[in-house]
PDB file of C-alpha atoms and ligand atoms in Angstrom:
ATOM      1  CA  UNK M   1      82.568 101.793  78.439  1.00  0.00           C
ATOM      2  CA  UNK M   2      84.701 102.954  75.526  1.00  0.00           C
ATOM      3  CA  UNK M   3      83.296 103.735  72.080  1.00  0.00           C
ATOM      4  CA  UNK M   4      84.460 102.250  68.771  1.00  0.00           C
ATOM      5  CA  UNK M   5      85.692 105.753  67.761  1.00  0.00           C
ATOM      6  CA  UNK M   6      88.275 105.518  70.581  1.00  0.00           C
ATOM      7  CA  UNK M   7      90.112 102.805  68.620  1.00  0.00           C
ATOM      8  CA  UNK M   8      90.583 104.946  65.492  1.00  0.00           C
ATOM      9  CA  UNK M   9      93.900 106.740  64.968  1.00  0.00           C
ATOM     10  CA  UNK M  10      92.912 108.756  61.897  1.00  0.00           C
ATOM     11  CA  UNK M  11      89.803 109.424  59.817  1.00  0.00           C
ATOM     12  CA  UNK M  12      90.805 108.588  56.252  1.00  0.00           C
ATOM     13  CA  UNK M  13      87.526 109.213  54.422  1.00  0.00           C
ATOM     14  CA  UNK M  14      84.877 111.402  56.053  1.00  0.00           C
ATOM     15  CA  UNK M  15      81.131 110.906  55.983  1.00  0.00           C
ATOM     16  CA  UNK M  16      80.828 113.938  53.736  1.00  0.00           C
ATOM     17  CA  UNK M  17      83.465 112.687  51.260  1.00  0.00           C
ATOM     18  CA  UNK M  18      81.647 109.347  51.077  1.00  0.00           C
ATOM     19  CA  UNK M  19      78.280 111.008  50.481  1.00  0.00           C
ATOM     20  CA  UNK M  20      79.637 113.128  47.606  1.00  0.00           C
ATOM     21  CA  UNK M  21      81.591 110.314  45.957  1.00  0.00           C
ATOM     22  CA  UNK M  22      78.694 107.847  46.189  1.00  0.00           C
ATOM     23  CA  UNK M  23      76.535 110.345  44.321  1.00  0.00           C
ATOM     24  CA  UNK M  24      79.182 110.708  41.588  1.00  0.00           C
ATOM     25  CA  UNK M  25      79.528 106.940  41.269  1.00  0.00           C
ATOM     26  CA  UNK M  26      75.734 106.632  40.996  1.00  0.00           C
ATOM     27  CA  UNK M  27      75.704 109.109  38.082  1.00  0.00           C
ATOM     28  CA  UNK M  28      78.483 107.237  36.266  1.00  0.00           C
ATOM     29  CA  UNK M  29      76.654 103.947  36.768  1.00  0.00           C
ATOM     30  CA  UNK M  30      73.382 105.471  35.518  1.00  0.00           C
ATOM     31  CA  UNK M  31      75.101 106.596  32.311  1.00  0.00           C
ATOM     32  CA  UNK M  32      76.823 103.300  31.639  1.00  0.00           C
ATOM     33  CA  UNK M  33      73.895 101.022  32.460  1.00  0.00           C
ATOM     34  CA  UNK M  34      71.038 102.940  30.879  1.00  0.00           C
ATOM     35  CA  UNK M  35      68.909 100.442  28.933  1.00  0.00           C
ATOM     36  CA  UNK M  36      70.855  97.464  30.344  1.00  0.00           C
ATOM     37  CA  UNK M  37      69.729  94.649  32.606  1.00  0.00           C
ATOM     38  CA  UNK M  38      71.611  95.761  35.723  1.00  0.00           C
ATOM     39  CA  UNK M  39      72.053  93.413  38.673  1.00  0.00           C
ATOM     40  CA  UNK M  40      74.078  94.674  41.623  1.00  0.00           C
ATOM     41  CA  UNK M  41      75.783  92.010  43.689  1.00  0.00           C
ATOM     42  CA  UNK M  42      76.895  93.040  47.172  1.00  0.00           C
ATOM     43  CA  UNK M  43      79.689  91.102  48.857  1.00  0.00           C
ATOM     44  CA  UNK M  44      78.769  90.525  52.494  1.00  0.00           C
ATOM     45  CA  UNK M  45      79.468  91.519  55.011  1.00  0.00           C
ATOM     46  CA  UNK M  46      81.738  94.470  54.223  1.00  0.00           C
ATOM     47  CA  UNK M  47      79.713  95.932  51.332  1.00  0.00           C
ATOM     48  CA  UNK M  48      76.321  96.193  53.026  1.00  0.00           C
ATOM     49  CA  UNK M  49      76.568  99.866  54.015  1.00  0.00           C
ATOM     50  CA  UNK M  50      78.151 101.032  50.753  1.00  0.00           C
ATOM     51  CA  UNK M  51      75.679  99.181  48.504  1.00  0.00           C
ATOM     52  CA  UNK M  52      72.695 100.505  50.444  1.00  0.00           C
ATOM     53  CA  UNK M  53      73.823 104.114  49.889  1.00  0.00           C
ATOM     54  CA  UNK M  54      74.943 103.409  46.319  1.00  0.00           C
ATOM     55  CA  UNK M  55      71.612 101.979  45.120  1.00  0.00           C
ATOM     56  CA  UNK M  56      69.802 105.098  46.350  1.00  0.00           C
ATOM     57  CA  UNK M  57      71.990 107.079  43.923  1.00  0.00           C
ATOM     58  CA  UNK M  58      71.152 104.790  41.000  1.00  0.00           C
ATOM     59  CA  UNK M  59      68.053 105.723  39.052  1.00  0.00           C
ATOM     60  CA  UNK M  60      68.299 102.995  36.369  1.00  0.00           C
ATOM     61  CA  UNK M  61      66.165  99.896  36.742  1.00  0.00           C
ATOM     62  CA  UNK M  62      68.136  97.309  38.713  1.00  0.00           C
ATOM     63  CA  UNK M  63      67.903  94.327  41.017  1.00  0.00           C
ATOM     64  CA  UNK M  64      70.115  93.583  44.024  1.00  0.00           C
ATOM     65  CA  UNK M  65      71.429  90.279  45.303  1.00  0.00           C
ATOM     66  CA  UNK M  66      74.143  89.272  47.754  1.00  0.00           C
ATOM     67  CA  UNK M  67      76.939  86.767  48.157  1.00  0.00           C
ATOM     68  CA  UNK M  68      78.906  86.216  51.352  1.00  0.00           C
ATOM     69  CA  UNK M  69      82.588  85.304  51.363  1.00  0.00           C
ATOM     70  CA  UNK M  70      85.240  85.000  53.993  1.00  0.00           C
ATOM     71  CA  UNK M  71      88.993  85.048  53.718  1.00  0.00           C
ATOM     72  CA  UNK M  72      90.135  86.668  56.949  1.00  0.00           C
ATOM     73  CA  UNK M  73      88.863  84.661  59.872  1.00  0.00           C
ATOM     74  CA  UNK M  74      88.173  86.395  63.152  1.00  0.00           C
ATOM     75  CA  UNK M  75      90.909  88.752  64.419  1.00  0.00           C
ATOM     76  CA  UNK M  76      92.657  88.866  61.064  1.00  0.00           C
ATOM     77  CA  UNK M  77      94.071  91.875  59.276  1.00  0.00           C
ATOM     78  CA  UNK M  78      95.538  89.866  56.394  1.00  0.00           C
ATOM     79  CA  UNK M  79      93.699  87.783  53.826  1.00  0.00           C
ATOM     80  CA  UNK M  80      94.301  84.054  54.190  1.00  0.00           C
ATOM     81  CA  UNK M  81      94.384  83.874  50.396  1.00  0.00           C
ATOM     82  CA  UNK M  82      91.770  81.148  50.612  1.00  0.00           C
ATOM     83  CA  UNK M  83      88.275  82.401  49.806  1.00  0.00           C
ATOM     84  CA  UNK M  84      85.198  80.534  51.009  1.00  0.00           C
ATOM     85  CA  UNK M  85      81.735  81.087  49.581  1.00  0.00           C
ATOM     86  CA  UNK M  86      79.481  81.280  52.640  1.00  0.00           C
ATOM     87  CA  UNK M  87      76.322  82.313  50.784  1.00  0.00           C
ATOM     88  CA  UNK M  88      75.565  82.028  47.075  1.00  0.00           C
ATOM     89  CA  UNK M  89      73.219  84.281  45.068  1.00  0.00           C
ATOM     90  CA  UNK M  90      69.476  83.712  45.257  1.00  0.00           C
ATOM     91  CA  UNK M  91      68.801  84.708  41.622  1.00  0.00           C
ATOM     92  CA  UNK M  92      70.144  83.629  38.231  1.00  0.00           C
ATOM     93  CA  UNK M  93      72.691  85.916  36.530  1.00  0.00           C
ATOM     94  CA  UNK M  94      72.207  84.569  33.016  1.00  0.00           C
ATOM     95  CA  UNK M  95      72.052  87.412  30.465  1.00  0.00           C
ATOM     96  CA  UNK M  96      72.368  90.088  33.180  1.00  0.00           C
ATOM     97  CA  UNK M  97      74.801  92.999  33.403  1.00  0.00           C
ATOM     98  CA  UNK M  98      76.495  92.368  36.720  1.00  0.00           C
ATOM     99  CA  UNK M  99      78.051  94.985  38.943  1.00  0.00           C
ATOM    100  CA  UNK M 100      79.953  93.387  41.806  1.00  0.00           C
ATOM    101  CA  UNK M 101      79.993  95.797  44.733  1.00  0.00           C
ATOM    102  CA  UNK M 102      82.577  95.350  47.461  1.00  0.00           C
ATOM    103  CA  UNK M 103      83.944  97.459  50.289  1.00  0.00           C
ATOM    104  CA  UNK M 104      87.610  97.224  49.332  1.00  0.00           C
ATOM    105  CA  UNK M 105      89.903  95.856  46.654  1.00  0.00           C
ATOM    106  CA  UNK M 106      92.899  94.650  48.639  1.00  0.00           C
ATOM    107  CA  UNK M 107      94.819  91.636  47.270  1.00  0.00           C
ATOM    108  CA  UNK M 108      92.001  91.063  44.763  1.00  0.00           C
ATOM    109  CA  UNK M 109      91.650  87.406  45.808  1.00  0.00           C
ATOM    110  CA  UNK M 110      87.957  87.717  46.748  1.00  0.00           C
ATOM    111  CA  UNK M 111      86.887  89.500  43.562  1.00  0.00           C
ATOM    112  CA  UNK M 112      89.008  87.204  41.377  1.00  0.00           C
ATOM    113  CA  UNK M 113      87.281  84.201  42.998  1.00  0.00           C
ATOM    114  CA  UNK M 114      83.813  85.735  42.506  1.00  0.00           C
ATOM    115  CA  UNK M 115      84.407  86.761  38.883  1.00  0.00           C
ATOM    116  CA  UNK M 116      85.547  83.209  38.043  1.00  0.00           C
ATOM    117  CA  UNK M 117      82.530  81.778  39.842  1.00  0.00           C
ATOM    118  CA  UNK M 118      80.063  84.051  38.039  1.00  0.00           C
ATOM    119  CA  UNK M 119      81.434  84.147  34.522  1.00  0.00           C
ATOM    120  CA  UNK M 120      80.614  80.476  33.879  1.00  0.00           C
ATOM    121  CA  UNK M 121      76.951  81.279  34.666  1.00  0.00           C
ATOM    122  CA  UNK M 122      76.729  83.274  31.404  1.00  0.00           C
ATOM    123  CA  UNK M 123      76.038  86.841  32.486  1.00  0.00           C
ATOM    124  CA  UNK M 124      76.048  89.461  29.745  1.00  0.00           C
ATOM    125  CA  UNK M 125      78.846  91.472  31.425  1.00  0.00           C
ATOM    126  CA  UNK M 126      80.685  91.750  34.747  1.00  0.00           C
ATOM    127  CA  UNK M 127      82.136  94.942  36.225  1.00  0.00           C
ATOM    128  CA  UNK M 128      83.415  95.843  39.678  1.00  0.00           C
ATOM    129  CA  UNK M 129      82.618  98.800  41.944  1.00  0.00           C
ATOM    130  CA  UNK M 130      84.540  99.233  45.198  1.00  0.00           C
ATOM    131  CA  UNK M 131      84.403 101.943  47.815  1.00  0.00           C
ATOM    132  CA  UNK M 132      88.144 101.647  48.488  1.00  0.00           C
ATOM    133  CA  UNK M 133      91.198 100.379  46.663  1.00  0.00           C
ATOM    134  CA  UNK M 134      94.625  99.593  48.126  1.00  0.00           C
ATOM    135  CA  UNK M 135      96.683  99.323  44.899  1.00  0.00           C
ATOM    136  CA  UNK M 136      99.927  98.547  46.749  1.00  0.00           C
ATOM    137  CA  UNK M 137      98.437  95.224  47.925  1.00  0.00           C
ATOM    138  CA  UNK M 138      96.928  94.046  44.632  1.00  0.00           C
ATOM    139  CA  UNK M 139      98.080  90.555  43.636  1.00  0.00           C
ATOM    140  CA  UNK M 140      95.450  89.560  41.057  1.00  0.00           C
ATOM    141  CA  UNK M 141      94.750  91.028  37.670  1.00  0.00           C
ATOM    142  CA  UNK M 142      91.539  92.817  38.659  1.00  0.00           C
ATOM    143  CA  UNK M 143      90.614  96.287  37.592  1.00  0.00           C
ATOM    144  CA  UNK M 144      87.586  97.938  39.150  1.00  0.00           C
ATOM    145  CA  UNK M 145      85.564 100.079  36.735  1.00  0.00           C
ATOM    146  CA  UNK M 146      84.346 102.231  39.638  1.00  0.00           C
ATOM    147  CA  UNK M 147      86.580 103.141  42.610  1.00  0.00           C
ATOM    148  CA  UNK M 148      85.434 105.470  45.378  1.00  0.00           C
ATOM    149  CA  UNK M 149      88.796 106.235  46.969  1.00  0.00           C
ATOM    150  CA  UNK M 150      92.358 105.006  46.567  1.00  0.00           C
ATOM    151  CA  UNK M 151      93.962 104.579  49.981  1.00  0.00           C
ATOM    152  CA  UNK M 152      97.443 103.687  51.342  1.00  0.00           C
ATOM    153  CA  UNK M 153      98.262 100.279  52.793  1.00  0.00           C
ATOM    154  CA  UNK M 154      96.632 100.745  56.212  1.00  0.00           C
ATOM    155  CA  UNK M 155      94.085  98.539  57.937  1.00  0.00           C
ATOM    156  CA  UNK M 156      90.843 100.488  57.883  1.00  0.00           C
ATOM    157  CA  UNK M 157      87.414 100.006  59.456  1.00  0.00           C
ATOM    158  CA  UNK M 158      84.019 101.679  59.420  1.00  0.00           C
ATOM    159  CA  UNK M 159      81.240 102.257  56.871  1.00  0.00           C
ATOM    160  CA  UNK M 160      80.752  98.497  56.664  1.00  0.00           C
ATOM    161  CA  UNK M 161      84.380  97.409  57.040  1.00  0.00           C
ATOM    162  CA  UNK M 162      85.060  95.446  60.175  1.00  0.00           C
ATOM    163  CA  UNK M 163      87.735  94.018  62.396  1.00  0.00           C
ATOM    164  CA  UNK M 164      86.747  91.072  64.541  1.00  0.00           C
ATOM    165  CA  UNK M 165      83.187  91.875  63.321  1.00  0.00           C
ATOM    166  CA  UNK M 166      83.228  95.246  65.110  1.00  0.00           C
ATOM    167  CA  UNK M 167      83.430  98.854  63.870  1.00  0.00           C
ATOM    168  CA  UNK M 168      81.104  98.323  60.873  1.00  0.00           C
ATOM    169  CA  UNK M 169      78.717 100.930  62.283  1.00  0.00           C
ATOM    170  CA  UNK M 170      81.166 103.854  62.154  1.00  0.00           C
ATOM    171  CA  UNK M 171      79.850 106.334  59.565  1.00  0.00           C
ATOM    172  CA  UNK M 172      83.348 107.107  58.198  1.00  0.00           C
ATOM    173  CA  UNK M 173      86.416 105.086  57.131  1.00  0.00           C
ATOM    174  CA  UNK M 174      89.192 105.268  59.716  1.00  0.00           C
ATOM    175  CA  UNK M 175      92.553 103.675  60.429  1.00  0.00           C
ATOM    176  CA  UNK M 176      92.385 101.142  63.264  1.00  0.00           C
ATOM    177  CA  UNK M 177      94.963 101.796  66.002  1.00  0.00           C
ATOM    178  CA  UNK M 178      97.828  99.349  65.785  1.00  0.00           C
ATOM    179  CA  UNK M 179      97.495  98.569  69.497  1.00  0.00           C
ATOM    180  CA  UNK M 180      94.120  96.919  68.751  1.00  0.00           C
ATOM    181  CA  UNK M 181      95.394  94.391  66.219  1.00  0.00           C
ATOM    182  CA  UNK M 182      99.170  94.177  66.803  1.00  0.00           C
ATOM    183  CA  UNK M 183      99.060  91.229  69.228  1.00  0.00           C
ATOM    184  CA  UNK M 184      96.706  89.093  67.164  1.00  0.00           C
TER     185      UNK M 184
HETATM  186  P1  LIG Z 201      91.067  90.749  49.160  1.00  0.00           P
HETATM  187  O1  LIG Z 201      90.493  89.411  48.818  1.00  0.00           O
HETATM  188  O2  LIG Z 201      92.466  90.650  49.717  1.00  0.00           O
HETATM  189  O3  LIG Z 201      90.981  91.774  48.025  1.00  0.00           O
HETATM  190  O4  LIG Z 201      90.281  91.329  50.389  1.00  0.00           O
HETATM  191  C1  LIG Z 201      88.974  91.481  50.289  1.00  0.00           C
HETATM  192  C2  LIG Z 201      88.247  91.533  51.589  1.00  0.00           C
HETATM  193  O5  LIG Z 201      89.080  91.632  52.750  1.00  0.00           O
HETATM  194  C3  LIG Z 201      87.464  92.803  51.529  1.00  0.00           C
HETATM  195  O6  LIG Z 201      86.221  92.590  50.882  1.00  0.00           O
HETATM  196  C4  LIG Z 201      87.309  93.156  52.982  1.00  0.00           C
HETATM  197  O7  LIG Z 201      86.164  92.526  53.501  1.00  0.00           O
HETATM  198  C5  LIG Z 201      88.559  92.608  53.632  1.00  0.00           C
HETATM  199  N1  LIG Z 201      89.566  93.688  53.811  1.00  0.00           N
HETATM  200  C6  LIG Z 201      90.647  93.967  53.063  1.00  0.00           C
HETATM  201  N2  LIG Z 201      91.328  95.027  53.534  1.00  0.00           N
HETATM  202  C7  LIG Z 201      90.640  95.425  54.635  1.00  0.00           C
HETATM  203  C8  LIG Z 201      90.829  96.503  55.585  1.00  0.00           C
HETATM  204  O8  LIG Z 201      91.742  97.333  55.527  1.00  0.00           O
HETATM  205  N3  LIG Z 201      89.902  96.561  56.578  1.00  0.00           N
HETATM  206  C9  LIG Z 201      88.847  95.699  56.707  1.00  0.00           C
HETATM  207  N4  LIG Z 201      88.634  94.708  55.842  1.00  0.00           N
HETATM  208  C10 LIG Z 201      89.520  94.571  54.811  1.00  0.00           C
HETATM  209 MG1  LIG Z 202      84.673  91.743  51.994  1.00  0.00          MG
END
């Protein structure tokens, strides 16, 4: 049986690059949030690997919660532009310094939706941290305070990012072969 690695045409961000950059992001976050009431919010499912490595590089006091959204549908490589909230937060955000953590800033539709949802709940501040950013695809006025890597407009998987719910277990970020998604 073939392995998920067989469907990757190019490794875009290696395991080592991710490890180093996550450490740097953790230091920047520590500096900015020292003495603040930090609450990290991971966007499921894509952010679960990134946030779990990121929090282990954060030494400030913090709490972690999750939301789940969907905009792609199964077999999609393009956002439908219509975000659904599949799971809301468990905790209140009132008075907290929120850091929304997502795998990738693509069109910005998901983060725009989440920021609008959360800002009416009276947090103290909201910032965004993404592992990847595809600036050429950005449609909304979102700027992420923390960006791991800026990448070209290619459909990528691994390190939490999936296609058809697969490939999330790859330890690096790679470009998915066109033959896998072209006919969908
Ligand atoms: P946006 O709403 O268009 O910014 O897309 C956000 C979500 O789409 C991300 O949180 C990812 O889950 C997913 N996404 C966007 N680009 C990719 C990609 O290249 N590979 C896998 N998932 C992606
Ligand atoms: Mg996502």
